[in-house]
Amino acid sequence: MLGAAKGTGGARPGEPERRVPVVDSPGAWTVRAEAYGALLERSSAGVLFTDPSGAILSANPAACRMLGRDEAELRRVGRVGLIDTGDDRWIDAIAVRNAEGFFHGELRARRADGSTFPVELSSAIVGTGRAIVLVRDVSHYVDAVERAGEAQRAAETVMDILESISDAYVAVDRHWALTYLNRRAEHLLRLDGSQVIGRDLWEVFPSVRETIFEERYRTLMRTGAPVEFEGYYEGTGLRFEVRAFPLSGQGMGVYFRDISDRHAAQAERERLLVSERAARATAEAAQRELTVQATHDEVTGLLNRWGLLREVADIQTRRPGSPLALLFIDLDQFKLVNDTLGHVVGDEVLAAVGRRLNDLLPEGGLLARFGGDEFVVVVPDCSAECGEGLARRVVTTGTDHITTRSTQLSITASVGIARAAHGGDIDTLLRNADAALHRAKDAGRDGYAWFDQALHNRTARRLDIQHHLRRALENQDELGLHFQPAFDLRTWHVAHVEALARWRHPAWGGVPPLDFIPVAEESGLILSVGEHIIAAATRQAARWAHVPGVRVWVNVSPRQLALPGLARLLEHHLSAAGVPAERFGIEVTESTADDGRLVANLRAVRDLGVAVAIDDFGTGFSSLSRLARTPVDVVKIDRSFVAASGTRTGDTLLAGIVSLAHALGAQVIAEGIETPAQLDAVTTAGANAATGFLLARPRSASTMAWRSEHTQP
């Protein structure tokens, strides 16, 4: 590459002239020439020979591969065709080599396709003005240095976190050598970490041999599956709660905390409870019979009026303000049964109705015979839908036959429903439900009515939405997608696209997602809606195959994620659309990290090649150890943290979340960018991408913009 200058003779100023050693004989010259030729052919370094003008006389295969040209083309273009003209160091390099006969340094060369790359170049003048040039591609060394710097910064962040957490932490390599202890671990284990790093775990802690610690640790190292357990460590006399998980370097990380006080307190409580139970057993046995007689109905065995009021009062004492739903149930025309069949048959009917109602009772609900042919159901923490659904089932079962010793008959019922959203006086609820019961009877019996008509209307609206949503799933033209792009903060091109469900009803128009998604969740329709979104999103991802590097994301509800077949469902739709798994991703909530079953399903999705994102990061809660073992590729920072930027606390939290996400090996997308100041804040914090109305609003696939609508500096 560096052409030789005439007359230099290959010697530095003030030094003897460099000369090629004299070959003693033609045979020796032939052997050496063959050896040098073989060396040049097989060398991994590029070797060029040039003349005084800089023309290339020959080049070995390594130089041809490195520069993207064959030998003939190299001879044609010469030195001018190979150097990066934007690198001013070439001028000095040629001058130094011509003046001193030798040059060694780093420059930038240019390939045939115009791309440039760093090279380590050595050039020496040999013979009469000719030069030999050795070239090595050092781009991989530059990349390695940059990656090493990034890895060092990430490692320092992780170390800071590990030193600040309340849990003790110990790490070992795959040979059981201790590699790290944080300060809390040193304190609990009563040792100096600097004295034990590098030593064998079993040598430092011999008393863990043949204990649950050794059993679980060896199981983890053998299977790679995380373990959680409690154990007593004789070396310190403490009981620990332990969570251990495999490290990427085939070692093991162990979080543990001292639970000795908690364990001792629990043992003492259990001892006291055993003593107390023994002391109370006799008294309770006698009291139980009296209580049953005083609080239960003799005919049905259910609570009576006094027993119900007593139980409701107890619930309101334990959970003040808890919402209550109350159903007042009256058997239609029951007087005819007593009048025509007698009170004995009437009692049999009441007992049968009581059993039937008890079978319909939700967990935690109360059922009482209130007197005559009236029954009352009270359900704590019951939504309007829950209360109405129970009333509907009560009415429906009225068509079922009741068999007595002498006959078979059907008894319908009328139901009045009242609900107090924040608790309330039971007498008021009874009065309201009784009024609703009369309205139901006035409407023709064999039905139910709400006391709160406005609440009833809202419930009816939700049921209407559920009905029409089910029809929309059959006629899928109503359900479509809009897309929210997220922009790479370096290139300002779209890197991620989130698919958002949209429902356009033929009569209602657009139905807001906040109206129909909760209904879909509660009714179970979310599974069908979710699969429809996945199918539509994969098809759209296929249409965007020409857009380089973009990934399409869909939100997955906990109910969808709980299904063991989610990975197979994704694989089916990706295969049907012809979309590579790496072009698709799912978003889940942060609370997913606390459910081991959901985390296992996430791993199955990730093994498929589909990316995993934690949505609204920072609004949930997950321990560091659980979050660390959750498979995650992208962390989406909740808009509340973005909105808080611009203050010292807000910017610190933002930077901390970005650092933590990067330490976990995840990219970061900041959501809800609405102002240039917020955009500057997330960029400064180190986020990889951003999304929000400032950059682009959700839109249909046909109008997708692949660059930000916001003018960038």
mmCIF file of N, CA and C in Angstrom, residues 524-610:
data_model
loop_
_atom_site.group_PDB
_atom_site.id
_atom_site.type_symbol
_atom_site.label_atom_id
_atom_site.label_comp_id
_atom_site.label_asym_id
_atom_site.label_seq_id
_atom_site.Cartn_x
_atom_site.Cartn_y
_atom_site.Cartn_z
ATOM 1 N N GLY A 524 -63.662 -14.322 30.167
ATOM 2 C CA GLY A 524 -62.871 -15.370 29.547
ATOM 3 C C GLY A 524 -62.697 -15.201 28.051
ATOM 4 N N LEU A 525 -63.344 -14.195 27.467
ATOM 5 C CA LEU A 525 -63.200 -13.959 26.029
ATOM 6 C C LEU A 525 -61.815 -13.449 25.665
ATOM 7 N N ILE A 526 -61.015 -13.069 26.677
ATOM 8 C CA ILE A 526 -59.685 -12.526 26.401
ATOM 9 C C ILE A 526 -58.815 -13.547 25.671
ATOM 10 N N LEU A 527 -59.082 -14.853 25.877
ATOM 11 C CA LEU A 527 -58.288 -15.869 25.186
ATOM 12 C C LEU A 527 -58.541 -15.821 23.683
ATOM 13 N N SER A 528 -59.820 -15.684 23.302
ATOM 14 C CA SER A 528 -60.144 -15.585 21.879
ATOM 15 C C SER A 528 -59.677 -14.254 21.298
ATOM 16 N N VAL A 529 -59.892 -13.163 22.062
ATOM 17 C CA VAL A 529 -59.440 -11.845 21.596
ATOM 18 C C VAL A 529 -57.924 -11.851 21.435
ATOM 19 N N GLY A 530 -57.225 -12.444 22.423
ATOM 20 C CA GLY A 530 -55.769 -12.485 22.362
ATOM 21 C C GLY A 530 -55.253 -13.247 21.161
ATOM 22 N N GLU A 531 -55.866 -14.398 20.865
ATOM 23 C CA GLU A 531 -55.412 -15.163 19.703
ATOM 24 C C GLU A 531 -55.699 -14.396 18.410
ATOM 25 N N HIS A 532 -56.845 -13.707 18.365
ATOM 26 C CA HIS A 532 -57.155 -12.903 17.170
ATOM 27 C C HIS A 532 -56.086 -11.827 16.969
ATOM 28 N N ILE A 533 -55.664 -11.175 18.056
ATOM 29 C CA ILE A 533 -54.647 -10.114 17.958
ATOM 30 C C ILE A 533 -53.316 -10.706 17.503
ATOM 31 N N ILE A 534 -52.931 -11.864 18.073
ATOM 32 C CA ILE A 534 -51.670 -12.507 17.693
ATOM 33 C C ILE A 534 -51.680 -12.857 16.209
ATOM 34 N N ALA A 535 -52.801 -13.457 15.739
ATOM 35 C CA ALA A 535 -52.887 -13.845 14.333
ATOM 36 C C ALA A 535 -52.783 -12.624 13.420
ATOM 37 N N ALA A 536 -53.533 -11.554 13.758
ATOM 38 C CA ALA A 536 -53.513 -10.349 12.920
ATOM 39 C C ALA A 536 -52.141 -9.683 12.949
ATOM 40 N N ALA A 537 -51.496 -9.671 14.133
ATOM 41 C CA ALA A 537 -50.190 -9.023 14.251
ATOM 42 C C ALA A 537 -49.117 -9.781 13.479
ATOM 43 N N THR A 538 -49.164 -11.131 13.497
ATOM 44 C CA THR A 538 -48.169 -11.893 12.730
ATOM 45 C C THR A 538 -48.353 -11.679 11.230
ATOM 46 N N ARG A 539 -49.609 -11.601 10.793
ATOM 47 C CA ARG A 539 -49.837 -11.352 9.360
ATOM 48 C C ARG A 539 -49.290 -9.982 8.959
ATOM 49 N N GLN A 540 -49.482 -8.980 9.841
ATOM 50 C CA GLN A 540 -48.975 -7.650 9.517
ATOM 51 C C GLN A 540 -47.451 -7.629 9.553
ATOM 52 N N ALA A 541 -46.869 -8.368 10.499
ATOM 53 C CA ALA A 541 -45.406 -8.443 10.557
ATOM 54 C C ALA A 541 -44.844 -9.014 9.261
ATOM 55 N N ALA A 542 -45.568 -9.978 8.660
ATOM 56 C CA ALA A 542 -45.121 -10.545 7.385
ATOM 57 C C ALA A 542 -45.135 -9.482 6.284
ATOM 58 N N ARG A 543 -46.144 -8.598 6.312
ATOM 59 C CA ARG A 543 -46.218 -7.539 5.290
ATOM 60 C C ARG A 543 -45.097 -6.514 5.463
ATOM 61 N N TRP A 544 -44.535 -6.437 6.670
ATOM 62 C CA TRP A 544 -43.437 -5.496 6.932
ATOM 63 C C TRP A 544 -42.080 -6.178 6.870
ATOM 64 N N ALA A 545 -42.010 -7.317 6.212
ATOM 65 C CA ALA A 545 -40.751 -8.054 6.147
ATOM 66 C C ALA A 545 -39.654 -7.229 5.483
ATOM 67 N N HIS A 546 -40.037 -6.268 4.635
ATOM 68 C CA HIS A 546 -39.039 -5.452 3.941
ATOM 69 C C HIS A 546 -38.432 -4.384 4.844
ATOM 70 N N VAL A 547 -39.041 -4.130 6.008
ATOM 71 C CA VAL A 547 -38.522 -3.093 6.916
ATOM 72 C C VAL A 547 -37.434 -3.719 7.770
ATOM 73 N N PRO A 548 -36.195 -3.285 7.668
ATOM 74 C CA PRO A 548 -35.095 -3.965 8.369
ATOM 75 C C PRO A 548 -35.192 -3.800 9.891
ATOM 76 N N GLY A 549 -35.071 -4.937 10.590
ATOM 77 C CA GLY A 549 -34.890 -4.913 12.043
ATOM 78 C C GLY A 549 -36.100 -4.607 12.883
ATOM 79 N N VAL A 550 -37.284 -4.341 12.320
ATOM 80 C CA VAL A 550 -38.426 -3.945 13.141
ATOM 81 C C VAL A 550 -39.049 -5.175 13.786
ATOM 82 N N ARG A 551 -39.463 -5.041 15.038
ATOM 83 C CA ARG A 551 -40.112 -6.137 15.778
ATOM 84 C C ARG A 551 -41.519 -5.698 16.170
ATOM 85 N N VAL A 552 -42.497 -6.585 15.966
ATOM 86 C CA VAL A 552 -43.895 -6.316 16.299
ATOM 87 C C VAL A 552 -44.203 -6.966 17.646
ATOM 88 N N TRP A 553 -44.841 -6.199 18.557
ATOM 89 C CA TRP A 553 -45.140 -6.662 19.916
ATOM 90 C C TRP A 553 -46.652 -6.750 20.110
ATOM 91 N N VAL A 554 -47.085 -7.723 20.923
ATOM 92 C CA VAL A 554 -48.480 -7.810 21.350
ATOM 93 C C VAL A 554 -48.514 -7.964 22.864
ATOM 94 N N ASN A 555 -49.543 -7.410 23.500
ATOM 95 C CA ASN A 555 -49.740 -7.575 24.936
ATOM 96 C C ASN A 555 -50.381 -8.932 25.203
ATOM 97 N N VAL A 556 -49.880 -9.624 26.223
ATOM 98 C CA VAL A 556 -50.414 -10.933 26.599
ATOM 99 C C VAL A 556 -50.905 -10.846 28.043
ATOM 100 N N SER A 557 -52.175 -11.184 28.267
ATOM 101 C CA SER A 557 -52.741 -11.112 29.609
ATOM 102 C C SER A 557 -52.242 -12.280 30.453
ATOM 103 N N PRO A 558 -52.269 -12.137 31.804
ATOM 104 C CA PRO A 558 -51.866 -13.252 32.670
ATOM 105 C C PRO A 558 -52.663 -14.520 32.395
ATOM 106 N N ARG A 559 -53.938 -14.369 32.026
ATOM 107 C CA ARG A 559 -54.742 -15.562 31.744
ATOM 108 C C ARG A 559 -54.216 -16.277 30.500
ATOM 109 N N GLN A 560 -53.814 -15.509 29.473
ATOM 110 C CA GLN A 560 -53.222 -16.131 28.284
ATOM 111 C C GLN A 560 -51.895 -16.800 28.628
ATOM 112 N N LEU A 561 -51.069 -16.083 29.404
ATOM 113 C CA LEU A 561 -49.745 -16.598 29.735
ATOM 114 C C LEU A 561 -49.835 -17.853 30.582
ATOM 115 N N ALA A 562 -50.896 -17.984 31.371
ATOM 116 C CA ALA A 562 -51.051 -19.150 32.239
ATOM 117 C C ALA A 562 -51.300 -20.419 31.450
ATOM 118 N N LEU A 563 -51.745 -20.296 30.197
ATOM 119 C CA LEU A 563 -51.994 -21.479 29.379
ATOM 120 C C LEU A 563 -50.666 -22.093 28.943
ATOM 121 N N PRO A 564 -50.464 -23.384 29.174
ATOM 122 C CA PRO A 564 -49.181 -23.996 28.797
ATOM 123 C C PRO A 564 -48.948 -24.026 27.297
ATOM 124 N N GLY A 565 -49.985 -23.830 26.501
ATOM 125 C CA GLY A 565 -49.836 -23.914 25.046
ATOM 126 C C GLY A 565 -49.550 -22.591 24.373
ATOM 127 N N LEU A 566 -49.205 -21.531 25.116
ATOM 128 C CA LEU A 566 -48.979 -20.229 24.483
ATOM 129 C C LEU A 566 -47.834 -20.300 23.475
ATOM 130 N N ALA A 567 -46.730 -20.970 23.838
ATOM 131 C CA ALA A 567 -45.590 -21.052 22.918
ATOM 132 C C ALA A 567 -45.992 -21.765 21.627
ATOM 133 N N ARG A 568 -46.778 -22.831 21.745
ATOM 134 C CA ARG A 568 -47.220 -23.545 20.544
ATOM 135 C C ARG A 568 -48.150 -22.672 19.699
ATOM 136 N N LEU A 569 -49.018 -21.884 20.386
ATOM 137 C CA LEU A 569 -49.919 -20.981 19.661
ATOM 138 C C LEU A 569 -49.119 -19.948 18.873
ATOM 139 N N LEU A 570 -48.108 -19.349 19.503
ATOM 140 C CA LEU A 570 -47.271 -18.367 18.809
ATOM 141 C C LEU A 570 -46.536 -19.014 17.638
ATOM 142 N N GLU A 571 -45.996 -20.216 17.872
ATOM 143 C CA GLU A 571 -45.262 -20.903 16.809
ATOM 144 C C GLU A 571 -46.179 -21.179 15.618
ATOM 145 N N HIS A 572 -47.438 -21.575 15.895
ATOM 146 C CA HIS A 572 -48.385 -21.857 14.815
ATOM 147 C C HIS A 572 -48.637 -20.616 13.961
ATOM 148 N N HIS A 573 -48.945 -19.489 14.604
ATOM 149 C CA HIS A 573 -49.283 -18.288 13.832
ATOM 150 C C HIS A 573 -48.056 -17.692 13.137
ATOM 151 N N LEU A 574 -46.885 -17.775 13.784
ATOM 152 C CA LEU A 574 -45.675 -17.284 13.125
ATOM 153 C C LEU A 574 -45.364 -18.119 11.886
ATOM 154 N N SER A 575 -45.518 -19.440 12.026
ATOM 155 C CA SER A 575 -45.266 -20.322 10.889
ATOM 156 C C SER A 575 -46.277 -20.070 9.770
ATOM 157 N N ALA A 576 -47.554 -19.900 10.145
ATOM 158 C CA ALA A 576 -48.585 -19.673 9.134
ATOM 159 C C ALA A 576 -48.338 -18.372 8.368
ATOM 160 N N ALA A 577 -47.822 -17.355 9.061
ATOM 161 C CA ALA A 577 -47.577 -16.065 8.407
ATOM 162 C C ALA A 577 -46.199 -15.993 7.758
ATOM 163 N N GLY A 578 -45.320 -16.967 8.079
ATOM 164 C CA GLY A 578 -43.966 -16.936 7.535
ATOM 165 C C GLY A 578 -43.103 -15.863 8.158
ATOM 166 N N VAL A 579 -43.295 -15.629 9.467
ATOM 167 C CA VAL A 579 -42.555 -14.571 10.170
ATOM 168 C C VAL A 579 -41.500 -15.206 11.068
ATOM 169 N N PRO A 580 -40.234 -14.811 10.977
ATOM 170 C CA PRO A 580 -39.211 -15.329 11.896
ATOM 171 C C PRO A 580 -39.546 -14.926 13.335
ATOM 172 N N ALA A 581 -39.233 -15.814 14.261
ATOM 173 C CA ALA A 581 -39.579 -15.552 15.666
ATOM 174 C C ALA A 581 -38.907 -14.290 16.188
ATOM 175 N N GLU A 582 -37.698 -13.977 15.685
ATOM 176 C CA GLU A 582 -36.997 -12.802 16.194
ATOM 177 C C GLU A 582 -37.643 -11.485 15.755
ATOM 178 N N ARG A 583 -38.629 -11.532 14.856
ATOM 179 C CA ARG A 583 -39.344 -10.316 14.449
ATOM 180 C C ARG A 583 -40.623 -10.124 15.253
ATOM 181 N N PHE A 584 -40.801 -10.906 16.342
ATOM 182 C CA PHE A 584 -42.045 -10.850 17.113
ATOM 183 C C PHE A 584 -41.717 -10.847 18.600
ATOM 184 N N GLY A 585 -42.596 -10.227 19.399
ATOM 185 C CA GLY A 585 -42.383 -10.185 20.843
ATOM 186 C C GLY A 585 -43.703 -10.093 21.588
ATOM 187 N N ILE A 586 -43.698 -10.495 22.867
ATOM 188 C CA ILE A 586 -44.873 -10.374 23.726
ATOM 189 C C ILE A 586 -44.538 -9.481 24.908
ATOM 190 N N GLU A 587 -45.537 -8.727 25.387
ATOM 191 C CA GLU A 587 -45.375 -7.854 26.540
ATOM 192 C C GLU A 587 -46.189 -8.404 27.705
ATOM 193 N N VAL A 588 -45.561 -8.472 28.884
ATOM 194 C CA VAL A 588 -46.242 -8.960 30.086
ATOM 195 C C VAL A 588 -46.000 -7.956 31.203
ATOM 196 N N THR A 589 -46.769 -8.088 32.293
ATOM 197 C CA THR A 589 -46.612 -7.171 33.417
ATOM 198 C C THR A 589 -45.476 -7.623 34.318
ATOM 199 N N GLU A 590 -44.958 -6.681 35.115
ATOM 200 C CA GLU A 590 -43.840 -6.978 36.006
ATOM 201 C C GLU A 590 -44.186 -8.043 37.041
ATOM 202 N N SER A 591 -45.471 -8.121 37.451
ATOM 203 C CA SER A 591 -45.869 -9.097 38.470
ATOM 204 C C SER A 591 -45.675 -10.525 37.996
ATOM 205 N N THR A 592 -45.498 -10.712 36.687
ATOM 206 C CA THR A 592 -45.262 -12.054 36.151
ATOM 207 C C THR A 592 -44.041 -12.692 36.801
ATOM 208 N N ALA A 593 -43.042 -11.856 37.170
ATOM 209 C CA ALA A 593 -41.805 -12.390 37.743
ATOM 210 C C ALA A 593 -42.029 -13.104 39.057
ATOM 211 N N ASP A 594 -43.151 -12.848 39.745
ATOM 212 C CA ASP A 594 -43.411 -13.452 41.045
ATOM 213 C C ASP A 594 -44.208 -14.743 40.940
ATOM 214 N N ASP A 595 -44.554 -15.175 39.736
ATOM 215 C CA ASP A 595 -45.319 -16.406 39.548
ATOM 216 C C ASP A 595 -44.443 -17.390 38.794
ATOM 217 N N GLY A 596 -43.959 -18.418 39.504
ATOM 218 C CA GLY A 596 -43.041 -19.370 38.908
ATOM 219 C C GLY A 596 -43.602 -20.070 37.692
ATOM 220 N N ARG A 597 -44.914 -20.365 37.725
ATOM 221 C CA ARG A 597 -45.531 -21.056 36.592
ATOM 222 C C ARG A 597 -45.517 -20.161 35.359
ATOM 223 N N LEU A 598 -45.821 -18.869 35.537
ATOM 224 C CA LEU A 598 -45.819 -17.950 34.397
ATOM 225 C C LEU A 598 -44.406 -17.753 33.860
ATOM 226 N N VAL A 599 -43.414 -17.688 34.755
ATOM 227 C CA VAL A 599 -42.024 -17.534 34.320
ATOM 228 C C VAL A 599 -41.600 -18.731 33.477
ATOM 229 N N ALA A 600 -42.034 -19.953 33.877
ATOM 230 C CA ALA A 600 -41.706 -21.147 33.099
ATOM 231 C C ALA A 600 -42.295 -21.057 31.692
ATOM 232 N N ASN A 601 -43.525 -20.556 31.583
ATOM 233 C CA ASN A 601 -44.135 -20.401 30.265
ATOM 234 C C ASN A 601 -43.421 -19.335 29.435
ATOM 235 N N LEU A 602 -42.923 -18.277 30.122
ATOM 236 C CA LEU A 602 -42.147 -17.256 29.412
ATOM 237 C C LEU A 602 -40.871 -17.856 28.832
ATOM 238 N N ARG A 603 -40.242 -18.760 29.592
ATOM 239 C CA ARG A 603 -39.024 -19.390 29.068
ATOM 240 C C ARG A 603 -39.331 -20.199 27.809
ATOM 241 N N ALA A 604 -40.485 -20.881 27.800
ATOM 242 C CA ALA A 604 -40.862 -21.648 26.612
ATOM 243 C C ALA A 604 -41.043 -20.722 25.415
ATOM 244 N N VAL A 605 -41.649 -19.542 25.655
ATOM 245 C CA VAL A 605 -41.823 -18.560 24.573
ATOM 246 C C VAL A 605 -40.468 -18.064 24.090
ATOM 247 N N ARG A 606 -39.565 -17.788 25.051
ATOM 248 C CA ARG A 606 -38.246 -17.268 24.683
ATOM 249 C C ARG A 606 -37.410 -18.314 23.965
ATOM 250 N N ASP A 607 -37.555 -19.595 24.375
ATOM 251 C CA ASP A 607 -36.844 -20.666 23.679
ATOM 252 C C ASP A 607 -37.280 -20.753 22.220
ATOM 253 N N LEU A 608 -38.504 -20.338 21.945
ATOM 254 C CA LEU A 608 -39.004 -20.324 20.569
ATOM 255 C C LEU A 608 -38.288 -19.261 19.738
ATOM 256 N N GLY A 609 -37.698 -18.255 20.411
ATOM 257 C CA GLY A 609 -37.042 -17.152 19.720
ATOM 258 C C GLY A 609 -37.832 -15.868 19.771
ATOM 259 N N VAL A 610 -39.045 -15.914 20.353
ATOM 260 C CA VAL A 610 -39.881 -14.722 20.496
ATOM 261 C C VAL A 610 -39.367 -13.902 21.676
#
